[in-house]
mmCIF file of C-alpha atoms in Angstrom:
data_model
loop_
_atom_site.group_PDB
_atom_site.id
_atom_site.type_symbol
_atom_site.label_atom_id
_atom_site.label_comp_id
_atom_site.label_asym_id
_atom_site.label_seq_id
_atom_site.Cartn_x
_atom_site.Cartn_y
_atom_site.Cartn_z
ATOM 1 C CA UNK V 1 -76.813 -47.009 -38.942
ATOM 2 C CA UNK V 2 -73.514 -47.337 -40.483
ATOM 3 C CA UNK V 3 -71.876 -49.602 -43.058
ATOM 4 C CA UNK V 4 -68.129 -49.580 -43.447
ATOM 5 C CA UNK V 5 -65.981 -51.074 -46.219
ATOM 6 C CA UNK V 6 -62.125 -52.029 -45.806
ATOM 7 C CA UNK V 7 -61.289 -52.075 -49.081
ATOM 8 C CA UNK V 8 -62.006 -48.398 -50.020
ATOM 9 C CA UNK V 9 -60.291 -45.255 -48.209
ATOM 10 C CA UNK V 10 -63.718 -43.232 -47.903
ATOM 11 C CA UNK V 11 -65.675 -46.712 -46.952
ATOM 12 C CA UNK V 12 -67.925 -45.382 -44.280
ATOM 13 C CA UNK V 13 -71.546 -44.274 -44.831
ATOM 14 C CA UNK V 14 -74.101 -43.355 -42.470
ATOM 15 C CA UNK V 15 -77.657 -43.811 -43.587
ATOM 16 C CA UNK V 16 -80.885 -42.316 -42.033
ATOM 17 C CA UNK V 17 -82.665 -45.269 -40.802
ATOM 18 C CA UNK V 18 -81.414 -48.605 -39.465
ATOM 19 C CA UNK V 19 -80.200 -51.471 -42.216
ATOM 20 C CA UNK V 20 -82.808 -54.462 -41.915
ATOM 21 C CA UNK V 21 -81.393 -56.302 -45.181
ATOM 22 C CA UNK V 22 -78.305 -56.402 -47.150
ATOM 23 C CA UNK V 23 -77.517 -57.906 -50.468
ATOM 24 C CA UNK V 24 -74.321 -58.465 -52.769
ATOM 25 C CA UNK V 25 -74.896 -57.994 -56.571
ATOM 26 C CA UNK V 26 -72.612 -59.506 -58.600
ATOM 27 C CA UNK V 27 -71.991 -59.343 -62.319
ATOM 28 C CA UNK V 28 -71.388 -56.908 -64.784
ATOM 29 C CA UNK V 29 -67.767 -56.465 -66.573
ATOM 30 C CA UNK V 30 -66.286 -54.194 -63.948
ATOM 31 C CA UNK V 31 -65.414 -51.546 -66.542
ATOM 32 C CA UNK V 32 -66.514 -48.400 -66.803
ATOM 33 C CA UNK V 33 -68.167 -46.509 -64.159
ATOM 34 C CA UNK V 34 -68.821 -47.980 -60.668
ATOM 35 C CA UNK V 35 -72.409 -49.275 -61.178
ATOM 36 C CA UNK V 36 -71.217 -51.701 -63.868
ATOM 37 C CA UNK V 37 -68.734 -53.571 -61.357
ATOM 38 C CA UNK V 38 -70.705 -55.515 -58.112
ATOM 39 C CA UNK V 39 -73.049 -53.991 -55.869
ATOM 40 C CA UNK V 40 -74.284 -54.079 -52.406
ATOM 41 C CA UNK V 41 -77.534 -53.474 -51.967
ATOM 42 C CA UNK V 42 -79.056 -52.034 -48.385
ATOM 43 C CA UNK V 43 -82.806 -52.391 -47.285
ATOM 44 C CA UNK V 44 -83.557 -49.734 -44.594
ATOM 45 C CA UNK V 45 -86.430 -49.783 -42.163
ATOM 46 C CA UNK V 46 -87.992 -46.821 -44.040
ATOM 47 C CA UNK V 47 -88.841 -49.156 -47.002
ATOM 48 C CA UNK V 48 -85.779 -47.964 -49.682
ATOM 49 C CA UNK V 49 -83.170 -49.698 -51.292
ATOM 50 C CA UNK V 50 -79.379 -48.170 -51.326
ATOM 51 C CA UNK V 51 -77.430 -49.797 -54.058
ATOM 52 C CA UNK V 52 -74.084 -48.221 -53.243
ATOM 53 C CA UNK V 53 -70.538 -49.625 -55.044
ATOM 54 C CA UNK V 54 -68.643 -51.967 -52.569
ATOM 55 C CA UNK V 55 -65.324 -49.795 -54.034
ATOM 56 C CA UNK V 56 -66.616 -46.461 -52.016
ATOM 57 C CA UNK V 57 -69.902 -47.488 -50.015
ATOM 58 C CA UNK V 58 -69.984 -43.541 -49.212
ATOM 59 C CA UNK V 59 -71.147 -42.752 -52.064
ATOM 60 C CA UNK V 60 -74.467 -43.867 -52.848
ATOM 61 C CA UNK V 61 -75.435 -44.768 -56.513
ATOM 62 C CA UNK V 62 -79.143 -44.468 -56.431
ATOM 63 C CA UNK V 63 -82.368 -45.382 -53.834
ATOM 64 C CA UNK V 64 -85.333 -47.665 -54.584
ATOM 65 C CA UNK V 65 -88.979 -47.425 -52.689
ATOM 66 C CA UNK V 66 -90.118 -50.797 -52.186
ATOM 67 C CA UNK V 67 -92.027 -50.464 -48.776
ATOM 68 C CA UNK V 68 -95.114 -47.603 -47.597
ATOM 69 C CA UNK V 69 -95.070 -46.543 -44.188
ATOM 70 C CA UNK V 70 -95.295 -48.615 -42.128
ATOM 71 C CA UNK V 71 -92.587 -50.623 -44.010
ATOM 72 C CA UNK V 72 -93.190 -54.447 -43.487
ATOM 73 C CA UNK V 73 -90.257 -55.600 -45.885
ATOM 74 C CA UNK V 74 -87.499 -56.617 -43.900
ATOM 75 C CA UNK V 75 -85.752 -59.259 -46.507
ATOM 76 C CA UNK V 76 -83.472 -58.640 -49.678
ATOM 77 C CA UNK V 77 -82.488 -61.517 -51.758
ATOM 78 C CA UNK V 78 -80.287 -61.599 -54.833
ATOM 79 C CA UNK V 79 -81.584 -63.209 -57.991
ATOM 80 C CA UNK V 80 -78.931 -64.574 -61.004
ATOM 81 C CA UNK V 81 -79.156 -62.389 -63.311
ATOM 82 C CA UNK V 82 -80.029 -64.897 -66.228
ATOM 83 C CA UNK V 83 -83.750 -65.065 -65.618
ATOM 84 C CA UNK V 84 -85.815 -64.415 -68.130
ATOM 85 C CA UNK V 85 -88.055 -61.341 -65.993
ATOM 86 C CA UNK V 86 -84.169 -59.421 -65.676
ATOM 87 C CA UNK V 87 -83.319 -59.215 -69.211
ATOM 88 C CA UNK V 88 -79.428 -59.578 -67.844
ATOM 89 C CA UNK V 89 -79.909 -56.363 -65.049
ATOM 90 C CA UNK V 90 -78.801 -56.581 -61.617
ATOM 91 C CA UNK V 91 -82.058 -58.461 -59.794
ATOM 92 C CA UNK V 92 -83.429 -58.700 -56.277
ATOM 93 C CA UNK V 93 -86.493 -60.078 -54.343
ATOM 94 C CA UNK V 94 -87.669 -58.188 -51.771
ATOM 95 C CA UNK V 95 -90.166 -60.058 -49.324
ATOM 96 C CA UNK V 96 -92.266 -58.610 -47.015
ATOM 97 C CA UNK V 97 -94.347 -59.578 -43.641
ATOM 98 C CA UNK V 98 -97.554 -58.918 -45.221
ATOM 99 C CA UNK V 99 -96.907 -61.684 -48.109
ATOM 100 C CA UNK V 100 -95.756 -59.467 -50.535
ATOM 101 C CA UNK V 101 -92.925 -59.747 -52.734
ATOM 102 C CA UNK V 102 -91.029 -57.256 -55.265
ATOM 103 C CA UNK V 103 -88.572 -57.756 -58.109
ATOM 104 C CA UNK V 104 -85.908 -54.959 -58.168
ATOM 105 C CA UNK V 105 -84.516 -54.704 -61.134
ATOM 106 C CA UNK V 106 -80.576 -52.347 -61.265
ATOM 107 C CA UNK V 107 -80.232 -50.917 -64.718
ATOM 108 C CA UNK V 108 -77.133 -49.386 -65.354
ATOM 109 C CA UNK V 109 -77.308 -45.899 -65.371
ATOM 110 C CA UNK V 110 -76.785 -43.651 -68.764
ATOM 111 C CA UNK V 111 -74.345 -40.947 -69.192
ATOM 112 C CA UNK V 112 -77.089 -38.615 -68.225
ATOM 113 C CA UNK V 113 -78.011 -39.626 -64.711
ATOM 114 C CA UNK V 114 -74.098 -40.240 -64.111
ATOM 115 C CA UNK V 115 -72.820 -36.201 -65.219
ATOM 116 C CA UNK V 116 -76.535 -35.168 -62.942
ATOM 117 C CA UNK V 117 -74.976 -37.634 -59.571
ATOM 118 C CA UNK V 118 -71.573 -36.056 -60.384
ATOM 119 C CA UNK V 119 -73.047 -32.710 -60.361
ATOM 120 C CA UNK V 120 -74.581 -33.249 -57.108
ATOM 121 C CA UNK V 121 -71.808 -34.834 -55.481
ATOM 122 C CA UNK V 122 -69.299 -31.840 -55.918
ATOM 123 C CA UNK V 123 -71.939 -29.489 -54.979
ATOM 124 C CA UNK V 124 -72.352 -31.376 -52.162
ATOM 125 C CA UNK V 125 -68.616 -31.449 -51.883
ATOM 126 C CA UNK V 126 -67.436 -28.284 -52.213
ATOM 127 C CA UNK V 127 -70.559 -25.817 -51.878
ATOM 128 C CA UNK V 128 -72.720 -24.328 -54.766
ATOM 129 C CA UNK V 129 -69.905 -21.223 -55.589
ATOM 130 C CA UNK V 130 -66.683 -23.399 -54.539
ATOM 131 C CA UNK V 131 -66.238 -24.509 -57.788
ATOM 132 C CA UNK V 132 -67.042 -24.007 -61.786
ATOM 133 C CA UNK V 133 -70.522 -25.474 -61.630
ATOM 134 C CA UNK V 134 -71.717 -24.202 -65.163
ATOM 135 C CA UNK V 135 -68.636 -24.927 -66.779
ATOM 136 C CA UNK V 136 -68.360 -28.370 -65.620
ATOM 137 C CA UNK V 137 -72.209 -29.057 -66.347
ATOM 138 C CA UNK V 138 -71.462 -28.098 -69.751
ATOM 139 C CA UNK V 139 -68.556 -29.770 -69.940
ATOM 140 C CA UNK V 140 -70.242 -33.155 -68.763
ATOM 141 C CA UNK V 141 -73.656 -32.808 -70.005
ATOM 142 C CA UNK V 142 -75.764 -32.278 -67.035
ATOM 143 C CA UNK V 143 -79.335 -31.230 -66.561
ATOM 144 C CA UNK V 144 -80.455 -27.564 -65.369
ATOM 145 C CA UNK V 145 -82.331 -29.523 -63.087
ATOM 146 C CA UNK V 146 -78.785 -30.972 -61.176
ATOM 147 C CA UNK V 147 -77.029 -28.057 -61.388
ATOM 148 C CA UNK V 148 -79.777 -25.772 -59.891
ATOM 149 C CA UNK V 149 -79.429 -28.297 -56.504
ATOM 150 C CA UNK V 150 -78.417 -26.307 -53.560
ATOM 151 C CA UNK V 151 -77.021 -29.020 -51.716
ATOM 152 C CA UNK V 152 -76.097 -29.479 -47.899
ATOM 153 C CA UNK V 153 -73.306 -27.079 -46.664
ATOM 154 C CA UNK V 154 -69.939 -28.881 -47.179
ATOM 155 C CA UNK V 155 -68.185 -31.056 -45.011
ATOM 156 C CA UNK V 156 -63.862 -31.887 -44.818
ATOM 157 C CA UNK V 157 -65.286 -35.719 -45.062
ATOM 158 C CA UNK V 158 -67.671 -34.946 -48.694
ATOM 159 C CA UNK V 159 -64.326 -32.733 -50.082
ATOM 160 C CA UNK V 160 -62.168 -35.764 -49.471
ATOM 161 C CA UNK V 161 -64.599 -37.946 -51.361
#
């Protein structure tokens, strides 16, 4: 399944099971990094959540499990973000067949899990040795954990991310 964006130069992404829900998260102040700005939010038939930026939908932010296998969720529904339950975060309701609903909450992620996604990415993006990985981890303040990721051999489309 694929979702595509017009507004972004790199707005395709292709995700590993097909979209059964979709939902737009507004809010936030749009400054800063991308997660503060809106979202779109993707239920999959596998049971996760894709929040991904609607600026560069290739690039995915971070996944939520709301569904076991068999996954029997098939509904997404954005909640305003002044409830009491949401403290403010980026909310959604996610209904199932079965009579079962979940609140997914979107915190805004810390410096921390943004230098660790970075990390990833340009491993991803240019290879583990095609760039200064433990000089840019230092430089950023990422984990050991993110910059001992091996990553998928690189691709022309993840370098022109």
């Amino acid at each position: 399944t694929a979702i595509q964006s017009s507004a972004c130069r790199h707005g395709i992404a292709t995700l590993p099971s097909p979209i059964v829900a979709a939902a737009s998260l507004s809010g936030g102040s749009g400054v800063g990094d991308i997660s503060s700005g809106p979202l779109v939010s993707l239920l999959t038939a596998d049971g996760l959540v894709h929040m991904r930026s609607p600026l560069c939908v290739a690039v995915p932010l971070t996944t939520i499990e709301v569904g076991t296998r068999p996954n029997d969720y098939f509904s997404l529904s954005p909640l305003p973000s002044f409830m009491k339950h949401g403290g403010g975060k980026k909310t959604m309701l996610a209904t199932s067949y079965g009579g079962e609903a979940r609140l997914v909450y979107y915190q805004a992620e810390s410096p921390q899990v943004f230098a660790d996604r970075f990390i990833k990415l340009s491993i991803d993006a240019f290879g583990p040795n095609g760039f200064p990985r433990l000089e840019l981890a230092n430089s950023i303040g990422s984990t050991f954990s993110a910059t001992s990721y091996v990553g998928p051999e690189p691709t022309a489309h993840k370098r022109s991310l």
